[in-house]
Tab-separated table of C-alpha atoms and ligand atoms in Angstrom:
chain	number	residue	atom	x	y	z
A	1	UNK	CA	-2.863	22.781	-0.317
A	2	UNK	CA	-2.842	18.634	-0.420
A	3	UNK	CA	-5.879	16.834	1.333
A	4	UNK	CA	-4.243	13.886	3.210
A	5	UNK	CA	-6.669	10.971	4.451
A	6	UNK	CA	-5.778	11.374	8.078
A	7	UNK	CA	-6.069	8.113	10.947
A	8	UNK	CA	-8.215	9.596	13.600
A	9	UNK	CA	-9.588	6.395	15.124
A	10	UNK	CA	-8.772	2.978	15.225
A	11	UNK	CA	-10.442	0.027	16.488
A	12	UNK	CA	-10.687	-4.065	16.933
A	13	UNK	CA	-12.952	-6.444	18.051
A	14	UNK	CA	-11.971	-10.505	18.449
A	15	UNK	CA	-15.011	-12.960	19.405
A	16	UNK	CA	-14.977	-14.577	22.664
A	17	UNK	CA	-13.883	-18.410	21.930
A	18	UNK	CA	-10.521	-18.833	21.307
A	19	UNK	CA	-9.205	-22.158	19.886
A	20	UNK	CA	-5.799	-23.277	20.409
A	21	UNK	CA	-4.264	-25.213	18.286
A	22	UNK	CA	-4.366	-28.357	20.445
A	23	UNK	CA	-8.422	-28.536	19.621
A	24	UNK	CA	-7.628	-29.766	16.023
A	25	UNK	CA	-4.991	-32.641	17.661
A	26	UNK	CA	-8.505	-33.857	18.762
A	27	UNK	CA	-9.858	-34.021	15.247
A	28	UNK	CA	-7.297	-34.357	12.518
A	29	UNK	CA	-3.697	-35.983	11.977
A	30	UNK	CA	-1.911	-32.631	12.885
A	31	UNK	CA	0.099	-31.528	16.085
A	32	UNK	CA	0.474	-28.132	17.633
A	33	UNK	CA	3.959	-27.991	16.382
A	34	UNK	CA	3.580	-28.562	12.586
A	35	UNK	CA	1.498	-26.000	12.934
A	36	UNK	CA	3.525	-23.535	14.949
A	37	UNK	CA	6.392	-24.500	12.877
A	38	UNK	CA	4.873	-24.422	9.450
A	39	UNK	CA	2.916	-20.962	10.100
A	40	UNK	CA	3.377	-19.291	13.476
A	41	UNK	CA	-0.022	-19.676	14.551
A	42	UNK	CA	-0.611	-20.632	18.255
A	43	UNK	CA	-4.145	-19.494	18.097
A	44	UNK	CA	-7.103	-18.534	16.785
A	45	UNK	CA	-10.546	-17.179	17.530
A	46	UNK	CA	-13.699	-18.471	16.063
A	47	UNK	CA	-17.086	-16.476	16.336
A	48	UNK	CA	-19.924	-18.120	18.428
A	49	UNK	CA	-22.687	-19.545	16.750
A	50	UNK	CA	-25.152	-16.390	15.034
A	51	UNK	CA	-22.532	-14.509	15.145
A	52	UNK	CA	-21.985	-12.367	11.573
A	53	UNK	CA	-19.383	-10.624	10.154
A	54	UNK	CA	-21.745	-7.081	10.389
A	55	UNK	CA	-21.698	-7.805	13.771
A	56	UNK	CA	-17.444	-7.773	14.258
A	57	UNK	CA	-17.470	-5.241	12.264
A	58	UNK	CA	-19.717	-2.842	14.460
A	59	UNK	CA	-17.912	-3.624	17.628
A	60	UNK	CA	-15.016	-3.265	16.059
A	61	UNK	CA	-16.201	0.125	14.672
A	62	UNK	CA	-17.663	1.697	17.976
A	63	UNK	CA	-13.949	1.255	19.612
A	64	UNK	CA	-12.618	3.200	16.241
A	65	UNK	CA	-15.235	6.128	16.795
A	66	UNK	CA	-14.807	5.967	20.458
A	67	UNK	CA	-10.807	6.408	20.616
A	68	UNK	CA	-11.605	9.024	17.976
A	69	UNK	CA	-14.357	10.348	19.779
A	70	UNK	CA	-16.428	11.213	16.584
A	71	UNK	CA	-20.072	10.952	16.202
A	72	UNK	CA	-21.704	7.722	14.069
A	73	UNK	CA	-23.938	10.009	12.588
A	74	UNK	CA	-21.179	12.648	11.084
A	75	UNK	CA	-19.739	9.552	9.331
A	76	UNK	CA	-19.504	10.034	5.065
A	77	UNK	CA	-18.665	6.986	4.062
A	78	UNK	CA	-18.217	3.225	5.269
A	79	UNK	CA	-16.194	0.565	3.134
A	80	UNK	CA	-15.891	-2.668	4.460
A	81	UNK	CA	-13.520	-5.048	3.392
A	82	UNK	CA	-14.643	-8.777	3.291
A	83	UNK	CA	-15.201	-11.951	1.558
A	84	UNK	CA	-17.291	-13.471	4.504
A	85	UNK	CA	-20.252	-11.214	4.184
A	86	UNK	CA	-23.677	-12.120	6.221
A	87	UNK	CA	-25.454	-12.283	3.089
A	88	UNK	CA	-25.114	-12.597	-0.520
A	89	UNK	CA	-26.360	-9.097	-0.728
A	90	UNK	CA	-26.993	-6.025	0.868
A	91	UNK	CA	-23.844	-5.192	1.914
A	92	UNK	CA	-21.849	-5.606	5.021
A	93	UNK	CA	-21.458	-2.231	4.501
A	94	UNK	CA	-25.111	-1.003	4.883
A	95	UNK	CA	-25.611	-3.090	7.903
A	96	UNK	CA	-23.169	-1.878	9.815
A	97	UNK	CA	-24.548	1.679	8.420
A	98	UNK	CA	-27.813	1.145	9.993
A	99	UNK	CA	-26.246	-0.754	13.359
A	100	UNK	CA	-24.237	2.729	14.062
A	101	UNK	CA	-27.344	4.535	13.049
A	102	UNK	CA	-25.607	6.721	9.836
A	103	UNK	CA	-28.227	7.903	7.522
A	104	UNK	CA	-26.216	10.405	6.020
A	105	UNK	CA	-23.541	8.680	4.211
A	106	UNK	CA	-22.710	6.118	1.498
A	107	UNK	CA	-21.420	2.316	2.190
A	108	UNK	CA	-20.186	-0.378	0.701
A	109	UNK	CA	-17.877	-3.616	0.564
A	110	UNK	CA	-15.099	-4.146	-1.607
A	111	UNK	CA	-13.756	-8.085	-1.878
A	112	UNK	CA	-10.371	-8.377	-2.594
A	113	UNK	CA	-9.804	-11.394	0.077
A	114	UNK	CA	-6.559	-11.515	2.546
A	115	UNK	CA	-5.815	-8.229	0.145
A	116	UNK	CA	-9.081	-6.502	0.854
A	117	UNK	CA	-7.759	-4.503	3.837
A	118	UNK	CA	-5.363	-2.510	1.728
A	119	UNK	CA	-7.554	-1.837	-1.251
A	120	UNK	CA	-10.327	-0.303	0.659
A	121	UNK	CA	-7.569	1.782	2.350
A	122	UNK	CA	-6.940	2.999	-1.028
A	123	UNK	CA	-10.403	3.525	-2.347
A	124	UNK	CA	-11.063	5.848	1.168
A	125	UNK	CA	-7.752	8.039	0.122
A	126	UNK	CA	-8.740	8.280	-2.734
A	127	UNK	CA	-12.336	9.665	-2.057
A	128	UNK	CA	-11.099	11.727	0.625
A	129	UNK	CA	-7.959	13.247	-1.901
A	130	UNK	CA	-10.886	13.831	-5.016
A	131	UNK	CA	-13.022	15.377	-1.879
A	132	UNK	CA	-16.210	12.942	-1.788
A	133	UNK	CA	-15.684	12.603	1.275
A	134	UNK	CA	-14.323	13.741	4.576
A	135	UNK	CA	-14.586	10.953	6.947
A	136	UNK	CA	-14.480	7.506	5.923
A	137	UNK	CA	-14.714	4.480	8.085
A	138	UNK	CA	-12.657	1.528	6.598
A	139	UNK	CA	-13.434	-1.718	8.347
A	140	UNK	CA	-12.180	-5.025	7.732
A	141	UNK	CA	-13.820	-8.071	8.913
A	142	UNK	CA	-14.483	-11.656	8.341
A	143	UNK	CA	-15.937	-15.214	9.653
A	144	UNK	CA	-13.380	-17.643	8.167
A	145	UNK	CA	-14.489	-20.592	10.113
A	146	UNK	CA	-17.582	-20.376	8.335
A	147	UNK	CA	-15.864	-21.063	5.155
A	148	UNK	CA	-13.328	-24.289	6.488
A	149	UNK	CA	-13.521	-27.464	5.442
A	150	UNK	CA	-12.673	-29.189	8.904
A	151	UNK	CA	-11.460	-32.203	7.347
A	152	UNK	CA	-8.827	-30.174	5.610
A	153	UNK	CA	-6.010	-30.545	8.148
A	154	UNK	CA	-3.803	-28.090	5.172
A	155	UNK	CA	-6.429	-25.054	5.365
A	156	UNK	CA	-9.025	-25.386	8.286
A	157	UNK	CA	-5.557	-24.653	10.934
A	158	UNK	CA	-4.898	-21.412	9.496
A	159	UNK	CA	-7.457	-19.417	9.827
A	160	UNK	CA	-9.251	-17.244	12.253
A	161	UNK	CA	-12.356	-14.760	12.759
A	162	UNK	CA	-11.889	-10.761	13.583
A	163	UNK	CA	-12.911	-7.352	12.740
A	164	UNK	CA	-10.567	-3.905	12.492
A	165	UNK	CA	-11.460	-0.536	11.761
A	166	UNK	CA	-9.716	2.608	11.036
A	167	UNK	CA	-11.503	6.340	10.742
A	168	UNK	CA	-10.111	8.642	7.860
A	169	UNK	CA	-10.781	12.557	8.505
A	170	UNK	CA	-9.556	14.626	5.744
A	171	UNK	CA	-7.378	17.249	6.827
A	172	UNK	CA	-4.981	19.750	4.531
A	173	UNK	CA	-1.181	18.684	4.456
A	174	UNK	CA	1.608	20.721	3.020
A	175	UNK	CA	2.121	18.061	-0.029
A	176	UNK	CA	5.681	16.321	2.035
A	177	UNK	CA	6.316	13.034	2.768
A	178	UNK	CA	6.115	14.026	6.790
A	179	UNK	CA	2.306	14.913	6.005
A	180	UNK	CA	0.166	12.748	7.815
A	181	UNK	CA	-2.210	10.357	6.473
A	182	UNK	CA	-2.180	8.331	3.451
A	183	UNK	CA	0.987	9.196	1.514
A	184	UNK	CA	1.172	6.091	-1.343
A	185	UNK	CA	-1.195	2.833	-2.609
A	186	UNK	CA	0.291	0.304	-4.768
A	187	UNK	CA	-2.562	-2.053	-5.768
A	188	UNK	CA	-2.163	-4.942	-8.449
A	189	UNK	CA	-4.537	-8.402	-9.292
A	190	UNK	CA	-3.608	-11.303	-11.752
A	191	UNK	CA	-6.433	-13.114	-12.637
A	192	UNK	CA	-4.168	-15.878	-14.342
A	193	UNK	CA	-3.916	-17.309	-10.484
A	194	UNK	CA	-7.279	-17.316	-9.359
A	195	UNK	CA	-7.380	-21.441	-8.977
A	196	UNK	CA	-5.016	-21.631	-6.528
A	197	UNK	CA	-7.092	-19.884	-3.791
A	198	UNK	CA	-10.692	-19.931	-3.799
A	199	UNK	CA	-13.887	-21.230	-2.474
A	200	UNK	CA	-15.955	-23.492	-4.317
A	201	UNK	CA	-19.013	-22.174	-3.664
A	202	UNK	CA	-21.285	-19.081	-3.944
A	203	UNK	CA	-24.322	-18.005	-6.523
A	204	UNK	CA	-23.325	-20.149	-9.333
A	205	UNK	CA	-23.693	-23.268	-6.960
A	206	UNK	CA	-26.343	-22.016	-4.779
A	207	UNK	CA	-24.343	-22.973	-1.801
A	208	UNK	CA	-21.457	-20.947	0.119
A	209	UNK	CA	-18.972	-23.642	-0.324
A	210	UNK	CA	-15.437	-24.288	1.569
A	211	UNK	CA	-11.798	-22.612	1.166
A	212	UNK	CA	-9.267	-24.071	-1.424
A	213	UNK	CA	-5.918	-23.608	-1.612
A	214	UNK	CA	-2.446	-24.511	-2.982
A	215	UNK	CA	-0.512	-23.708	-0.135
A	216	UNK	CA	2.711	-23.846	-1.283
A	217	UNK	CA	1.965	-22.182	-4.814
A	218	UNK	CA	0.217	-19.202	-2.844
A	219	UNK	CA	3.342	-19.125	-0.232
A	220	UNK	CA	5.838	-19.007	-3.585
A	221	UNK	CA	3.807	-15.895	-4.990
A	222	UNK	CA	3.885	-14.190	-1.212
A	223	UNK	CA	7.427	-14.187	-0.944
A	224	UNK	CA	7.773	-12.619	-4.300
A	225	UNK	CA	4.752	-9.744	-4.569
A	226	UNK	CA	4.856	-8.456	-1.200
A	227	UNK	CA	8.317	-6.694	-1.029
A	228	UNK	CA	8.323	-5.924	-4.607
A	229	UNK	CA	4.740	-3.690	-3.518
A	230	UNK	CA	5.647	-2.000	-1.021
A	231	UNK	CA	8.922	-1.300	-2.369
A	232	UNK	CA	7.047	0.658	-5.160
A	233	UNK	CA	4.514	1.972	-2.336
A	234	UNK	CA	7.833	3.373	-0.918
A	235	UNK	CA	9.350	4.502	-3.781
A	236	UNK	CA	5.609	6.266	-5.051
A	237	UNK	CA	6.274	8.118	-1.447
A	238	UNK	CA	9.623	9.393	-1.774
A	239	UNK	CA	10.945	6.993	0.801
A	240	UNK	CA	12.835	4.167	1.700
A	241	UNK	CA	13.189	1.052	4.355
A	242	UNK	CA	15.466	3.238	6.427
A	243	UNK	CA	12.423	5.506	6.848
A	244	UNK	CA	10.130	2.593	7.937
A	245	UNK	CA	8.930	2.819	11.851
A	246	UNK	CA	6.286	-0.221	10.831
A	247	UNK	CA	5.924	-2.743	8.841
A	248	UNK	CA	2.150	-4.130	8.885
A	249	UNK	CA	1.887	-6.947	7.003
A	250	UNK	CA	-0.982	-9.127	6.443
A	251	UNK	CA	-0.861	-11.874	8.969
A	252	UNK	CA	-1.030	-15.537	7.213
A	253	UNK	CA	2.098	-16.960	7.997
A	254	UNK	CA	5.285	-15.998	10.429
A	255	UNK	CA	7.749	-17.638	7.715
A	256	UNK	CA	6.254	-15.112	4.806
A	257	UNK	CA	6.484	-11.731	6.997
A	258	UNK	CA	10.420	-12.885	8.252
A	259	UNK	CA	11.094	-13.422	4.640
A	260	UNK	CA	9.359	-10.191	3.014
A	261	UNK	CA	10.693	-8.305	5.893
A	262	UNK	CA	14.308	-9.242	5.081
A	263	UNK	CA	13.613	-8.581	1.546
A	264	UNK	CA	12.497	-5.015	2.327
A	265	UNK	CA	15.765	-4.873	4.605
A	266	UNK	CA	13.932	-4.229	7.449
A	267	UNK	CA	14.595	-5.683	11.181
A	268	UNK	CA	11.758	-7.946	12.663
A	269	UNK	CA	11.970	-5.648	15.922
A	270	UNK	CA	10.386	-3.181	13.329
A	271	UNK	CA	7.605	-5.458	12.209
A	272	UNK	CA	4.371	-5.830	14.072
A	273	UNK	CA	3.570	-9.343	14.479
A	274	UNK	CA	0.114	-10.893	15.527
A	275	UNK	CA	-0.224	-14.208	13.767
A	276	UNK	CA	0.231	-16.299	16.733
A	277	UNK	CA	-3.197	-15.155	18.528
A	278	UNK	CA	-5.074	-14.089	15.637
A	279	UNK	CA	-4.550	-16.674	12.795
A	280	UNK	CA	-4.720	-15.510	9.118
A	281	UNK	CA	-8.175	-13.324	9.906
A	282	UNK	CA	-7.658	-12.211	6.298
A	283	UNK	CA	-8.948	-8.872	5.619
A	284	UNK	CA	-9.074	-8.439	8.965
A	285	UNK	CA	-5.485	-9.052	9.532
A	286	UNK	CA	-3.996	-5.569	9.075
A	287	UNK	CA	-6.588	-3.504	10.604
A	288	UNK	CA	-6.296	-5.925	13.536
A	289	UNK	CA	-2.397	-5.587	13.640
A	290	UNK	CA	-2.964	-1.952	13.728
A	291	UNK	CA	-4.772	-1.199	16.259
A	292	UNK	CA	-2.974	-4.458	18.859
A	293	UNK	CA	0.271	-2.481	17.776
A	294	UNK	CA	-1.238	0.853	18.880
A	295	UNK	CA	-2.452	-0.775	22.268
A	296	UNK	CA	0.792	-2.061	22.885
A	297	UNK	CA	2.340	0.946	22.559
A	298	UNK	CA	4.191	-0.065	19.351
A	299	UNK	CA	2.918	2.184	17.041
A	300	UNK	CA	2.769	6.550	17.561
A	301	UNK	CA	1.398	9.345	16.063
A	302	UNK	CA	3.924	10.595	13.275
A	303	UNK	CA	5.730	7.136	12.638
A	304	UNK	CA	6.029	5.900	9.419
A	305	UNK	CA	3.888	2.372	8.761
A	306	UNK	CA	4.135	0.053	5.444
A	307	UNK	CA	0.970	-2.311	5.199
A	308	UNK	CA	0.926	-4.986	2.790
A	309	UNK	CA	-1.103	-8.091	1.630
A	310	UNK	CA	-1.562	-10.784	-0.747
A	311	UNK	CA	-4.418	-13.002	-0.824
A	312	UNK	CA	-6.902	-14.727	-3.696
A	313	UNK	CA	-7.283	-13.431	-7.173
A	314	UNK	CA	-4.609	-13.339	-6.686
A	315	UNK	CA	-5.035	-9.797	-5.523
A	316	UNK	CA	-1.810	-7.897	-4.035
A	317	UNK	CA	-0.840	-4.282	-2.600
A	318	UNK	CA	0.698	-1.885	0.110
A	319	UNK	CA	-0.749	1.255	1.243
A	320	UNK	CA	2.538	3.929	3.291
A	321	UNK	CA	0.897	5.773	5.929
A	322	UNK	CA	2.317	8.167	8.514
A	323	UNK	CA	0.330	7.592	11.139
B	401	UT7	O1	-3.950	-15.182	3.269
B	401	UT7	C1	-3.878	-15.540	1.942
B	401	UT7	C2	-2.569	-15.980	1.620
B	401	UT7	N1	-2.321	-17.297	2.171
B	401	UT7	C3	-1.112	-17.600	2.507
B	401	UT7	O2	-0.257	-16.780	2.457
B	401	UT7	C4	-0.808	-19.044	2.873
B	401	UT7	C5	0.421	-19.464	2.114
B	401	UT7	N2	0.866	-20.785	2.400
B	401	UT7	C6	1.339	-21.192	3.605
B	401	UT7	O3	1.310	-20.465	4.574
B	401	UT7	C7	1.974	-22.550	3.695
B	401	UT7	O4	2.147	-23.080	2.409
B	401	UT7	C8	1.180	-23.562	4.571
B	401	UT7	C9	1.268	-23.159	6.046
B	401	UT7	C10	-0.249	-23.613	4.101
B	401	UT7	C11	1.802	-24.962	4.449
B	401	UT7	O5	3.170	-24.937	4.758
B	401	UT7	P1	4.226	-25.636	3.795
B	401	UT7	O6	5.530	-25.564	4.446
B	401	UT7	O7	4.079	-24.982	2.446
B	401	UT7	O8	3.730	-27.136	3.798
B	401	UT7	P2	3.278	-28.013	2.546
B	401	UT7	O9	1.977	-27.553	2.012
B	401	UT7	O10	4.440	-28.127	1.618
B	401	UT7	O11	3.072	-29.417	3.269
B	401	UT7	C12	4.149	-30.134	3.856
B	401	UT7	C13	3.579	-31.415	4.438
B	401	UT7	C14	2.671	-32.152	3.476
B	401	UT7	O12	2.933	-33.548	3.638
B	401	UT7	P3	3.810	-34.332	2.543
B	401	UT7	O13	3.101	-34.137	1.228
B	401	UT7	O14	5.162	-33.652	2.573
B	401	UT7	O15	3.818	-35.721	3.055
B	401	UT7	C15	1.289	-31.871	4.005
B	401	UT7	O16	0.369	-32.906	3.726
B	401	UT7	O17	2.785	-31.121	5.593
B	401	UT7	C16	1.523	-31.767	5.483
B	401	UT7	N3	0.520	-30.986	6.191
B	401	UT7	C17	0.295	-31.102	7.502
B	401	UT7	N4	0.863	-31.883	8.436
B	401	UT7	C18	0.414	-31.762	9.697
B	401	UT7	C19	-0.301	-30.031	5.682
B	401	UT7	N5	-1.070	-29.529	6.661
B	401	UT7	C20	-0.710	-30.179	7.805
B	401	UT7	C21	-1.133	-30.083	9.133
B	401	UT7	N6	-0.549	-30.880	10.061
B	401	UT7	N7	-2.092	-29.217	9.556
């Protein structure tokens, strides 16, 4: 018997405002086509003033329990993946814990940035395989624009606010590759890039501080990791791009998921795409791809979906899933 970390209920929430990308024409030397050009975004939504991260991240997780139609309460464990958390500490985790009214289980964040998605995906497989745990809400969320530095025409353009969430339900598998659930992780970090995308603020400096990045060194490093991970991912699952229904890549830049999805050899009319509308939500991104690609009718029970991500750390991975 093989416990499989099953999708039972997936969910999204975007905040009201949207900006498109002819607001920042207003404000900075930049035109809605360098930026459509240069990244694929169109748009982006930005959450209203007050608004917190814990508070995408409910939403977001009511519509995952709801399509699921499982109880708050029954809930074991809650990871959410963020680097825009309300506070310093407690967790985003715990608040959206008490906002869903779970007193039974165990949460937490984990902070892996535009990669955080995929390696909270991994930590619920893996305490659903080692049986901690038999549901697990995985959320990813974030408030970007409260991190921009709006005089950075390079950065403050790219990114957007958002919240997805997926419910895991254990459930026995007969060991295959057509299981179910979580069938591979590939997770990898090098701190030896961590100054190429950061924010210069937090603790040490006592205030939150603004994004930084080198664009074009991070861009180099995307085209090169993210195939190569899911690739292994693949491999780790017995499986190759033929078998690929999905590919659900973490959604920073149009350019990076044409060229990792021709690396991978697979077709762009196989690739869910949201970039345009959502911005680079970071860990956000996937979870929101996931569940726009289930409500457009994209993605079906039993097809076969490759997630992947990059993001600061630099921290890297894929997660195969047969949905
Ligand atoms: O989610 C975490 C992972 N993050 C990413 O994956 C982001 C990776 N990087 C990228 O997506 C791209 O590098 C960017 C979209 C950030 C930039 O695209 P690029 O093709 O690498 O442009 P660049 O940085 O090489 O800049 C080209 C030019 C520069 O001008 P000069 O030096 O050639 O005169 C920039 O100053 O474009 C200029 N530029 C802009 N021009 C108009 C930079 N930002 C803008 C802007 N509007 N908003």
């Amino acid at each position: 018997m093989t416990i499989r970390a099953v999708v039972k209920g997936v969910g999204h929430y975007l905040p009201d405002r949207v900006v498109p990308n002819s607001e920042f024409e207003k404000t900075l030397d930049t035109t809605n086509e360098w930026i459509i050009s240069r990244s694929g975004i169109e748009r982006r939504h930005f959450a209203a003033d007050g608004e917190t991260t814990s508070q995408l991240a409910t939403r977001a997780v009511h519509a995952a329990l709801g399509s699921a139609g499982f109880d708050a309460a029954d809930v074991d464990a809650i990871i959410v993946a963020t680097s825009t958390p309300d506070h310093t500490f407690p967790s985003v985790a715990t608040m959206v814990q008490n906002a869903i009214g779970n007193t039974k289980g165990y949460a937490f964040d984990v902070q892996a940035v535009c990669a955080g998605f995929v390696f909270a995906l991994s930590n619920a497989n893996a305490l659903i395989v080692s049986g901690q745990a038999k549901s697990v809400l995985v959320i990813g969320a974030e408030t970007f624009s409260r991190i921009m530095d709006w005089t950075d025409r390079s950065t403050c353009v790219l990114f957007g606010d958002g919240a997805g969430a997926l419910l895991l339900v254990a459930e026995e598998g007969q060991g295959t590759n057509a299981d179910r659930g979580v069938l591979s992780t590939d997770l990898n970090s090098d701190g030896r890039y961590k100054d190429i995308l950061y924010v210069d603020g937090g603790v040490a400096t006592q205030n939150t501080g603004v994004l930084r990045m080198e664009g074009r060194e991070v861009f180099r490093h995307a085209v090169e990791k993210l195939a190569a991970t899911a690739h292994t991912a693949l491999d780790r699952a017995g499986l190759g791009a033929d078998d690929v229904d999905w590919v659900v890549p973490h959604q920073a830049n149009i350019r990076i998921i044409q060229s990792t999805a021709k690396k991978l050899g697979v077709g762009m009319d196989r690739v869910v795409v949201t970039v345009q509308d959502h911005g680079n939500t970071s860990a956000a991104s996937i979870p929101l791809a996931l569940a726009v690609g289930v409500e457009r009718g994209q993605i079906k029970q039993g097809d076969l979906i490759v997630t992947e991500a990059i993001g600061g750390g630099l921290a890297w991975g894929s997660v195969v899933i047969r949905w």
